[in-house]
XYZ file of C-alpha atoms in Angstrom:
674
model
C 25.962 16.672 15.220
C 23.937 15.209 18.101
C 21.437 12.402 17.560
C 18.337 14.618 17.589
C 19.793 16.944 14.957
C 20.880 13.962 12.875
C 17.423 12.385 12.844
C 15.669 15.697 12.217
C 17.962 16.263 9.235
C 17.200 12.818 7.796
C 13.456 13.393 8.065
C 13.230 17.050 7.056
C 15.681 17.380 4.159
C 13.346 15.537 1.719
C 10.513 17.792 2.918
C 12.642 20.858 2.173
C 13.342 19.571 -1.327
C 9.628 18.916 -1.842
C 8.698 22.458 -0.766
C 11.341 24.047 -2.998
C 10.193 21.991 -5.990
C 6.516 22.581 -5.321
C 6.599 26.294 -4.497
C 9.468 27.503 -6.669
C 9.637 24.846 -9.395
C 8.643 27.243 -12.149
C 11.404 29.665 -11.126
C 14.246 27.150 -10.707
C 13.214 25.126 -13.776
C 13.406 21.400 -14.403
C 17.124 21.083 -13.707
C 16.820 23.024 -10.469
C 13.815 20.970 -9.394
C 15.385 17.552 -9.800
C 18.659 18.825 -8.362
C 17.190 20.033 -5.050
C 14.959 16.983 -4.584
C 17.675 14.453 -5.478
C 20.158 16.279 -3.260
C 17.698 16.212 -0.358
C 16.981 12.485 -0.669
C 20.684 11.721 -1.229
C 21.633 13.501 2.002
C 18.907 11.595 3.823
C 20.087 8.285 2.317
C 23.742 8.833 3.204
C 22.909 9.799 6.773
C 20.570 6.798 7.066
C 23.388 4.485 5.950
C 25.606 6.123 8.562
C 22.961 5.436 11.236
C 22.517 1.823 10.128
C 26.255 1.232 10.142
C 26.334 2.458 13.715
C 23.835 -0.223 14.736
C 25.731 -2.881 12.778
C 29.091 -2.169 14.436
C 27.561 -1.561 17.854
C 28.527 2.111 18.223
C 24.937 3.379 18.106
C 22.183 2.652 20.611
C 18.423 2.924 20.622
C 17.103 6.496 20.531
C 13.622 7.270 21.897
C 12.877 10.932 22.570
C 10.139 13.452 21.879
C 10.893 16.373 19.586
C 8.077 18.576 20.848
C 4.613 18.334 22.386
C 1.931 19.097 19.825
C -1.089 19.022 22.126
C -1.867 18.428 25.796
C -5.419 17.460 26.658
C -6.689 16.141 29.970
C -3.249 15.054 31.101
C -2.564 13.282 27.780
C 0.349 14.422 25.656
C 0.260 14.169 21.875
C 3.890 14.505 20.861
C 6.138 14.282 17.833
C 9.084 12.039 18.584
C 11.606 9.626 17.117
C 12.224 5.981 17.943
C 15.334 4.909 16.062
C 16.552 1.365 16.599
C 17.964 -1.293 14.296
C 14.627 -1.984 12.559
C 13.986 1.721 12.029
C 17.507 2.214 10.681
C 17.076 -0.632 8.189
C 13.769 0.820 6.969
C 15.282 4.302 6.719
C 18.022 2.992 4.422
C 15.592 0.993 2.300
C 13.158 3.907 1.914
C 15.754 6.550 1.127
C 17.918 4.381 -1.166
C 14.997 3.175 -3.278
C 13.588 6.697 -3.319
C 16.947 8.053 -4.496
C 17.029 5.539 -7.345
C 13.465 6.493 -8.286
C 14.348 10.213 -8.239
C 17.296 9.691 -10.607
C 15.249 7.383 -12.837
C 12.449 9.946 -13.045
C 14.712 12.432 -14.875
C 14.774 10.105 -17.863
C 11.291 8.659 -17.580
C 9.505 12.021 -17.295
C 11.764 13.807 -19.767
C 9.088 14.068 -22.444
C 6.310 15.217 -20.106
C 5.231 18.684 -21.173
C 3.634 19.561 -17.824
C 3.844 18.325 -14.241
C 7.595 17.616 -14.113
C 8.203 19.834 -11.069
C 4.970 18.723 -9.453
C 5.967 15.075 -9.747
C 9.352 15.597 -8.088
C 7.691 17.559 -5.307
C 5.238 14.690 -4.710
C 7.826 11.895 -4.577
C 10.037 13.836 -2.152
C 7.000 14.506 0.027
C 6.251 10.776 -0.137
C 9.761 10.039 1.156
C 9.339 12.477 4.057
C 5.959 10.931 4.959
C 7.359 7.410 5.023
C 10.309 8.472 7.151
C 7.963 10.078 9.665
C 6.021 6.819 9.795
C 8.955 4.480 10.398
C 10.721 6.855 12.800
C 7.674 7.508 15.008
C 7.705 6.619 18.693
C 3.954 6.937 19.235
C 0.661 6.100 17.586
C -0.256 9.710 16.772
C 2.848 10.303 14.677
C 2.462 6.825 13.189
C -1.058 7.771 12.106
C 0.205 11.074 10.688
C 2.758 9.274 8.501
C 0.164 6.623 7.689
C -2.288 9.207 6.352
C 0.402 11.338 4.717
C 1.639 8.478 2.494
C -2.000 7.757 1.661
C -2.608 11.358 0.652
C 0.510 11.622 -1.506
C -0.216 8.263 -3.130
C -3.649 9.663 -4.051
C -1.940 12.605 -5.743
C 0.601 10.391 -7.522
C -1.818 7.729 -8.754
C -3.982 10.512 -10.175
C -0.993 12.407 -11.586
C -2.539 12.291 -15.069
C -5.641 14.003 -13.738
C -7.117 14.551 -17.202
C -7.380 10.793 -17.701
C -10.672 9.370 -16.299
C -9.090 5.994 -15.493
C -6.432 7.709 -13.342
C -9.048 9.682 -11.436
C -11.046 6.497 -10.854
C -7.903 4.672 -9.682
C -6.797 7.287 -7.170
C -10.325 7.640 -5.806
C -10.514 3.856 -5.454
C -7.192 3.763 -3.588
C -8.270 6.608 -1.335
C -11.645 5.079 -0.437
C -10.368 1.530 0.124
C -7.630 2.823 2.382
C -10.234 4.801 4.320
C -11.964 1.497 5.096
C -8.746 0.074 6.505
C -7.886 3.317 8.278
C -11.261 3.289 10.045
C -10.310 -0.029 11.674
C -6.809 1.290 12.387
C -8.224 4.367 14.117
C -10.552 2.215 16.219
C -7.562 0.120 17.265
C -5.632 3.232 18.281
C -8.717 4.359 20.209
C -8.722 1.095 22.168
C -5.024 1.537 22.910
C -5.687 5.021 24.246
C -8.684 3.898 26.313
C -7.333 0.688 27.869
C -3.527 0.558 27.566
C -2.546 2.914 30.348
C -3.751 6.196 28.880
C -0.677 6.764 26.701
C 0.019 6.454 22.980
C 3.785 6.210 23.285
C 5.030 2.760 22.328
C 7.213 2.198 25.379
C 4.344 3.084 27.755
C 1.889 0.850 25.906
C 4.265 -2.128 25.922
C 5.048 -1.628 29.610
C 1.341 -1.758 30.455
C 0.656 -5.025 28.576
C 1.079 -7.396 31.609
C -2.026 -5.774 33.130
C -4.133 -6.834 30.141
C -3.466 -10.577 29.977
C -7.094 -11.485 30.675
C -8.799 -8.161 29.903
C -12.048 -8.410 27.933
C -14.318 -5.993 26.127
C -18.056 -6.307 25.452
C -18.648 -5.597 21.776
C -22.177 -7.001 21.836
C -24.489 -7.333 24.843
C -23.472 -10.379 26.876
C -20.560 -11.348 24.589
C -17.053 -10.846 25.977
C -14.069 -10.600 23.622
C -10.379 -10.525 24.409
C -9.299 -6.878 24.450
C -5.873 -7.753 23.032
C -7.372 -9.787 20.164
C -9.844 -7.085 19.180
C -7.140 -4.419 19.304
C -4.727 -6.514 17.236
C -7.294 -7.309 14.558
C -8.449 -3.690 14.285
C -4.863 -2.482 13.919
C -4.292 -5.179 11.300
C -7.373 -4.024 9.365
C -5.421 -0.815 8.837
C -2.495 -2.896 7.595
C -4.820 -4.790 5.254
C -5.701 -1.530 3.535
C -2.230 -0.023 3.463
C -0.404 -3.266 2.601
C -3.148 -4.377 0.180
C -4.226 -7.640 1.772
C -7.360 -9.475 0.662
C -10.096 -8.219 0.519
C -8.762 -4.628 0.655
C -6.261 -5.300 -2.120
C -8.188 -4.141 -5.182
C -6.761 -0.602 -5.232
C -3.157 -1.617 -5.750
C -3.229 -2.987 -9.343
C -5.173 0.092 -10.448
C -2.471 2.314 -8.972
C -0.523 1.469 -12.142
C -2.361 4.410 -13.703
C 0.328 6.661 -12.261
C 3.767 7.034 -13.892
C 6.068 4.025 -13.485
C 8.459 5.663 -10.957
C 5.685 5.950 -8.377
C 4.743 2.324 -8.982
C 8.220 1.419 -7.785
C 8.034 3.855 -4.901
C 4.607 2.729 -3.660
C 5.042 -0.986 -4.279
C 8.653 -1.551 -3.316
C 9.726 0.236 -0.179
C 7.163 2.680 1.054
C 3.416 2.648 1.337
C 2.653 -1.061 1.026
C 5.270 -2.023 3.601
C 3.843 0.359 6.210
C 1.346 -2.196 7.529
C 3.988 -4.908 7.783
C 6.332 -2.570 9.630
C 3.523 -1.594 12.016
C 2.709 -5.211 12.930
C 6.398 -5.972 13.493
C 6.730 -2.892 15.672
C 3.682 -4.034 17.657
C 5.021 -7.580 18.109
C 4.710 -7.433 21.949
C 0.957 -6.926 21.541
C 0.437 -9.497 18.767
C 2.339 -12.159 20.683
C -0.470 -12.109 23.247
C -3.157 -13.255 20.785
C -2.982 -16.543 18.884
C -6.347 -15.731 17.305
C -5.027 -12.525 15.767
C -1.872 -14.275 14.523
C -3.916 -17.052 12.875
C -6.168 -14.455 11.265
C -3.127 -12.622 9.891
C -1.577 -15.828 8.592
C -4.697 -16.965 6.741
C -5.277 -13.536 5.175
C -1.661 -13.493 4.006
C -1.930 -17.010 2.554
C -5.064 -16.133 0.585
C -3.393 -13.010 -0.763
C -0.162 -14.807 -1.692
C -1.817 -17.565 -3.698
C -4.921 -16.056 -5.242
C -3.354 -12.730 -6.215
C -0.524 -14.676 -7.830
C -3.059 -16.482 -10.027
C -4.225 -13.114 -11.365
C -0.709 -12.255 -12.476
C -0.744 -15.194 -14.908
C -3.360 -13.610 -17.219
C -2.212 -9.969 -17.294
C -0.978 -8.439 -20.543
C 0.057 -5.060 -19.131
C 3.732 -5.329 -18.147
C 3.258 -3.151 -15.055
C 0.194 -5.034 -13.826
C 2.105 -8.330 -13.832
C 4.608 -6.772 -11.436
C 1.735 -5.237 -9.439
C 0.098 -8.620 -8.832
C 3.528 -9.981 -7.988
C 3.713 -7.311 -5.286
C 0.346 -8.391 -3.900
C 1.504 -11.999 -3.751
C 4.816 -11.114 -2.082
C 3.036 -8.949 0.472
C 0.974 -12.035 1.255
C 4.208 -13.951 1.887
C 5.363 -11.296 4.344
C 2.004 -11.347 6.110
C 2.201 -15.129 6.499
C 5.573 -14.677 8.223
C 4.033 -12.143 10.608
C 1.261 -14.587 11.474
C 3.823 -17.293 12.150
C 5.546 -14.967 14.681
C 8.552 -14.797 12.340
C 8.622 -10.997 12.378
C 12.328 -10.812 11.608
C 11.780 -13.030 8.548
C 8.978 -10.749 7.379
C 11.163 -7.655 7.754
C 14.013 -9.470 6.006
C 11.737 -10.092 3.019
C 10.520 -6.482 3.188
C 14.134 -5.423 2.743
C 15.128 -7.840 -0.034
C 11.825 -7.414 -1.848
C 12.245 -3.626 -1.837
C 15.354 -3.896 -4.001
C 14.284 -6.503 -6.538
C 10.716 -5.219 -6.838
C 11.911 -1.652 -7.407
C 14.277 -3.121 -9.988
C 11.429 -4.969 -11.735
C 9.195 -1.910 -11.857
C 11.928 0.361 -13.140
C 13.031 -2.245 -15.693
C 9.419 -2.534 -16.838
C 9.347 1.246 -17.148
C 12.548 1.146 -19.183
C 10.946 -1.364 -21.548
C 7.911 0.926 -21.816
C 10.163 3.871 -22.725
C 11.918 1.715 -25.314
C 8.531 0.759 -26.779
C 7.512 4.441 -27.016
C 5.244 4.092 -23.952
C 3.394 0.984 -25.072
C 2.743 -1.222 -22.006
C 1.118 -4.203 -23.744
C 3.382 -7.258 -23.638
C 1.556 -8.665 -26.671
C 3.204 -5.888 -28.697
C 6.732 -6.640 -27.503
C 9.215 -9.466 -28.058
C 12.976 -9.912 -28.543
C 13.774 -6.676 -26.698
C 17.012 -8.185 -25.414
C 18.451 -7.494 -28.887
C 17.781 -3.772 -28.548
C 17.829 -3.163 -24.760
C 20.620 -5.326 -23.287
C 20.927 -3.482 -19.939
C 17.176 -3.549 -19.356
C 17.141 -7.227 -20.353
C 19.862 -8.410 -17.992
C 18.646 -6.353 -15.028
C 15.054 -7.557 -15.404
C 16.323 -11.133 -15.673
C 18.239 -10.677 -12.419
C 15.168 -9.155 -10.770
C 12.984 -12.070 -11.845
C 15.544 -14.606 -10.664
C 15.511 -12.921 -7.268
C 11.698 -12.836 -7.259
C 11.265 -16.559 -7.906
C 13.810 -17.493 -5.225
C 16.787 -18.662 -7.259
C 19.545 -19.961 -4.947
C 22.113 -17.346 -3.916
C 19.813 -14.490 -4.975
C 18.341 -12.280 -2.249
C 14.779 -13.488 -2.775
C 15.842 -17.089 -2.236
C 16.917 -16.494 1.347
C 13.892 -14.445 2.369
C 11.188 -16.411 0.505
C 12.486 -19.802 1.571
C 12.664 -18.571 5.153
C 8.981 -17.591 5.018
C 8.040 -21.006 3.644
C 10.025 -22.658 6.434
C 8.319 -20.414 8.993
C 4.866 -21.423 7.748
C 5.932 -25.083 7.863
C 7.274 -24.770 11.425
C 4.282 -22.883 12.817
C 1.732 -24.786 14.899
C -0.979 -22.127 14.966
C -4.408 -22.855 13.456
C -4.280 -22.090 9.737
C -0.578 -22.810 9.380
C -1.239 -25.910 7.262
C -3.208 -23.899 4.701
C -0.601 -21.134 4.809
C 2.204 -23.605 4.083
C 0.291 -25.055 1.129
C -0.485 -21.559 -0.214
C 3.080 -20.228 -0.077
C 4.422 -23.492 -1.502
C 1.971 -23.448 -4.424
C 2.741 -19.779 -4.954
C 6.346 -20.687 -5.763
C 5.234 -22.319 -9.015
C 2.728 -19.549 -9.756
C 5.324 -16.818 -9.147
C 7.904 -18.478 -11.377
C 5.305 -18.939 -14.110
C 3.999 -15.359 -14.298
C 7.466 -13.828 -13.795
C 9.003 -15.717 -16.687
C 5.854 -15.485 -18.786
C 6.440 -11.746 -18.637
C 10.177 -12.146 -19.252
C 9.769 -14.390 -22.315
C 6.951 -12.293 -23.823
C 8.985 -9.093 -23.506
C 12.558 -10.140 -24.232
C 12.315 -13.298 -26.364
C 10.291 -14.586 -29.292
C 9.279 -12.691 -32.403
C 9.238 -8.915 -32.649
C 5.482 -8.585 -32.450
C 5.363 -4.835 -32.994
C 6.359 -5.569 -36.609
C 2.803 -6.791 -37.195
C 1.168 -3.660 -35.769
C -0.001 -0.693 -37.842
C 2.149 2.411 -37.657
C 1.436 4.634 -34.635
C -1.125 2.278 -33.125
C -2.885 3.262 -29.930
C -1.348 1.652 -26.863
C -4.776 1.316 -25.165
C -3.541 2.854 -21.941
C -4.639 6.413 -22.431
C -1.087 7.664 -22.908
C -0.492 10.558 -25.246
C 2.393 8.616 -26.833
C 2.245 6.099 -29.654
C 3.763 2.642 -29.747
C 6.200 1.289 -32.283
C 5.307 0.782 -35.903
C 6.446 -2.059 -38.189
C 9.519 -0.094 -39.346
C 10.539 1.165 -35.908
C 13.026 -0.350 -33.481
C 13.095 -0.101 -29.678
C 16.019 1.709 -28.102
C 17.963 1.308 -24.890
C 17.040 3.855 -22.244
C 19.369 6.739 -21.300
C 21.846 6.395 -18.452
C 19.598 8.152 -15.913
C 17.259 5.164 -16.331
C 19.797 2.340 -16.671
C 22.067 3.486 -13.815
C 19.381 2.956 -11.136
C 18.681 -0.461 -12.691
C 22.311 -1.507 -12.264
C 22.525 -0.089 -8.736
C 19.334 -1.914 -7.701
C 20.436 -5.155 -9.354
C 23.478 -5.408 -7.087
C 21.575 -5.740 -3.763
C 18.885 -7.781 -5.534
C 21.530 -10.431 -6.131
C 23.826 -10.148 -3.111
C 22.170 -8.669 -0.057
C 20.274 -11.775 1.044
C 23.408 -13.907 1.297
C 25.198 -11.401 3.537
C 22.305 -10.378 5.790
C 20.178 -13.463 6.496
C 22.232 -14.604 9.469
C 22.344 -11.311 11.438
C 18.783 -10.231 10.530
C 16.913 -13.513 10.999
C 19.051 -15.598 13.340
C 21.355 -13.035 14.938
C 20.895 -10.161 17.367
C 20.113 -7.417 14.863
C 16.491 -7.163 16.044
C 17.272 -7.929 19.685
C 15.171 -5.782 22.049
C 13.248 -4.515 19.005
C 11.061 -7.473 18.061
C 9.567 -9.573 20.852
C 8.622 -13.227 20.360
C 7.148 -15.525 22.994
C 9.313 -18.502 22.042
C 7.490 -20.864 24.403
C 4.099 -20.288 22.794
C 5.434 -19.622 19.283
C 8.689 -21.567 18.782
C 8.806 -21.068 14.997
C 12.092 -19.157 14.926
C 13.706 -21.485 17.457
C 12.917 -24.466 15.228
C 14.287 -22.632 12.179
C 17.410 -21.590 14.085
C 18.213 -25.211 14.919
C 18.027 -26.141 11.224
C 20.013 -23.157 9.917
C 23.714 -23.753 9.297
C 24.647 -20.767 7.157
C 23.664 -19.355 3.742
C 25.680 -21.947 1.818
C 24.103 -24.826 3.708
C 20.698 -23.296 3.024
C 21.375 -23.538 -0.717
C 22.455 -27.159 -0.340
C 19.340 -27.893 1.710
C 17.134 -26.433 -1.037
C 18.160 -29.303 -3.317
C 16.187 -31.631 -1.050
C 13.010 -29.551 -0.846
C 10.158 -29.110 -3.339
C 10.590 -25.316 -3.423
C 13.436 -25.202 -5.938
C 11.798 -27.734 -8.239
C 8.467 -25.908 -8.169
C 10.275 -22.739 -9.246
C 12.064 -24.606 -12.059
C 8.751 -26.136 -13.145
C 7.173 -22.677 -13.326
C 9.998 -21.351 -15.502
C 9.860 -24.401 -17.790
C 6.079 -24.107 -18.126
C 6.403 -20.446 -19.105
C 9.109 -21.315 -21.653
C 7.020 -24.071 -23.203
C 3.911 -21.920 -23.496
C 5.420 -18.613 -24.573
C 8.591 -19.554 -26.479
C 8.337 -23.128 -27.684
C 4.583 -23.284 -28.425
C 3.158 -19.735 -28.253
C -0.097 -20.889 -29.821
C -0.992 -23.014 -26.778
C -1.999 -20.266 -24.275
C -4.912 -19.167 -26.467
C -6.106 -22.776 -26.792
C -5.824 -23.348 -23.024
C -7.733 -20.131 -22.357
C -10.487 -21.258 -24.751
C -10.654 -24.727 -23.177
C -10.860 -23.373 -19.648
C -12.787 -20.272 -20.610
C -14.717 -20.045 -17.326
C -11.534 -20.116 -15.242
C -9.817 -17.699 -17.617
C -12.765 -15.306 -17.459
C -12.812 -15.558 -13.656
C -9.138 -14.602 -13.478
C -9.464 -11.905 -16.132
C -12.270 -10.321 -14.108
C -10.210 -10.549 -10.885
C -12.684 -12.930 -9.200
C -15.377 -10.273 -9.823
C -14.372 -8.571 -6.589
C -14.410 -5.153 -8.265
C -17.846 -5.932 -9.664
C -19.116 -6.869 -6.206
C -17.615 -3.751 -4.637
C -19.076 -1.526 -7.324
C -22.545 -3.043 -7.424
C -22.974 -3.771 -3.718
C -21.040 -1.057 -1.927
C -20.759 1.780 -4.444
C -24.234 1.436 -5.950
C -25.642 0.397 -2.578
C -24.264 3.567 -0.997
C -25.682 5.598 -3.861
C -29.098 3.939 -3.463
C -29.047 4.499 0.295
C -28.072 8.130 -0.199
C -30.783 8.558 -2.822
C -33.349 7.053 -0.424
C -32.382 9.382 2.419
C -32.403 12.308 0.002
C -35.866 11.557 -1.366
C -37.476 10.482 1.912
C -35.541 12.482 4.479
C -34.591 15.614 2.615
C -37.305 16.062 -0.011
C -40.336 14.352 1.540
C -39.888 15.025 5.281
C -37.786 18.198 5.489
C -38.583 20.081 2.281
C -42.197 19.052 1.698
C -43.211 17.934 5.193
C -41.654 20.610 7.384
C -40.485 23.582 5.333
C -43.143 23.692 2.596
C -46.055 22.654 4.831
C -45.025 25.181 7.470
C -45.033 27.836 4.766
C -48.453 26.674 3.560
C -49.811 26.739 7.127
C -48.538 30.248 7.746
C -49.890 31.321 4.380
C -53.298 29.785 5.092
C -53.575 31.393 8.533
C -52.414 34.731 7.101
C -55.022 34.482 4.331
C -57.823 34.057 6.890
C -56.503 36.808 9.179
C -56.188 39.063 6.151
C -59.959 38.876 5.642
C -60.470 40.567 9.010
C -58.438 43.589 7.905
C -61.342 45.374 6.113
C -60.243 48.984 6.651
C -63.665 49.994 8.134
C -63.823 51.551 11.627
C -66.997 49.697 12.617
C -65.286 46.359 11.994
C -62.442 47.195 14.356
C -64.884 48.670 16.935
C -66.899 45.454 16.858
C -63.732 43.443 17.398
C -62.724 45.633 20.328
C -66.183 45.329 21.936
C -66.064 41.554 21.418
C -62.650 41.431 23.071
C -63.853 43.479 26.059
C -66.825 41.174 26.518
C -64.513 38.148 26.480
C -62.261 39.697 29.122
C -65.241 40.617 31.326
C -66.669 37.129 30.948
C -63.340 35.550 31.956
C -63.153 37.826 35.003
C -66.648 36.863 36.205
C -65.871 33.209 35.598
C -62.831 33.377 37.884
C -64.811 35.277 40.598
C -67.827 32.987 40.790
C -66.468 29.662 39.574
């Protein structure tokens, strides 16, 4: 099998599974549907691992070729092509492996769904194909195709329960907020096409960059802006929408309205990492603009800290993990701004495993609780769900950066990158990611203690209470007990727990400080020496653990865990008293800083008011009444007067004819003698 055939197979097999499930799902049944889709993603995952292994052992080289030309216009080719290098190979493995785990998990999670089983499998396989097309693209057009395709499928998945108003609102919100980011992204691509050598292929764009060192663009009359800076920021606006960075983050927590498997798929390895991957891929461009890098770093710092705060007041088990995702995406964005692209991609990889694990473990707890998502109804689940308990504990330990766990190596590296950076805003970024360590540990173990320890709170609930999430299932009653999930749910948890614990230790050196991303990620080490400083201080993964004993990071994480234990195990009555004492702060966090309120009242209602104004003034008053109706009235009035002349008597018409002849004669004499 040659390289082109290999890469086409990896990309297209999930699409084939999606088409079979979507078009023939009713004929092949549930078993046939999940078989063809899982088989397709499994083939893609195995081949992706084979490709990655080739880059690891040095037997595979960079591949950059067009598959076919889609459109030629004015000498410009719009092509479909693949760029497969070490970064692409890593993302291919992450996407397909996590997707495979989600596919297997879905068999158990969606078992009781009466309708939509085949449709759901078709969607998640299509999602996998879309993400593969994005990460494997060698040009901006294909990148944009994958970008929009994952957005479209996420819209379908978030609104999977389309009879539930909250789900429809959530998927519409995600769609519209991503359109805002995509508008900036499209403008950035337009600037690339207009000024970067007339090509949209990455290698051509990067080769043309030396010609644009001092290029400017006039956005406003008399004001010159750096072309590179404007392009970088516009492209990053697209990443802000797709990777849910402040202030385009509000759609992501609401995406929890979809079934839990898609929460793992969207939040762990696919859609939300697209923006981070794009910035890393465009590192040669971003390295030319300190302004853009500072902007990225500050946005990431705000997202990391302030979205983490929101996770501390959530009672929905999935929303806690969702706000954790927002915060971790902020960490990755800070690394991008610090020119530590390899660190950001390292955290993308480690985070994909432990965040998918946390989402799927949360889903397992929800299944055990008969689809009740409220943590206030849980407690002591470790007694009844030991596999879910231990895997979620491992996932949370990785999330908070426990030494030797995968999250420790990637999170600590980001904190070190922010500390080493000298760009404007790096001081605030370092403070934000450092403070977020405590916040992350607190909300992660708040969730853990509320769900798996303490009293069995469902015992105090009435039988068959409503779970308040619009599900058609009922929660546990006082005489019911939770149950461990079936093997199709617990097996993916175990398989995801393994890399969540181990993969950071074995990969930090080659990915961050080695040559894995050589000739893939470009860093101007003279202007941005962050990685060089970190490289001098790195002496191996074991030494990194020893070094952590002398930094505040580890102790902030321990403090967060201890605080959660004190408040939710030792003295569970205290959180309510603290919330009452600091009611204004609690209300601010509970209402998500009122950002949704501002968006709804300013932008949504403002757009409605503007549309209503144009409708009443432009459509009704000017067009309907002013032009159409008045024109009709004018024609009617003229016709009414002309009608009076149509008497039906011959002498009337004869008089008119004589009058007309006299007028013509008079005009003739006027011309002759005037």
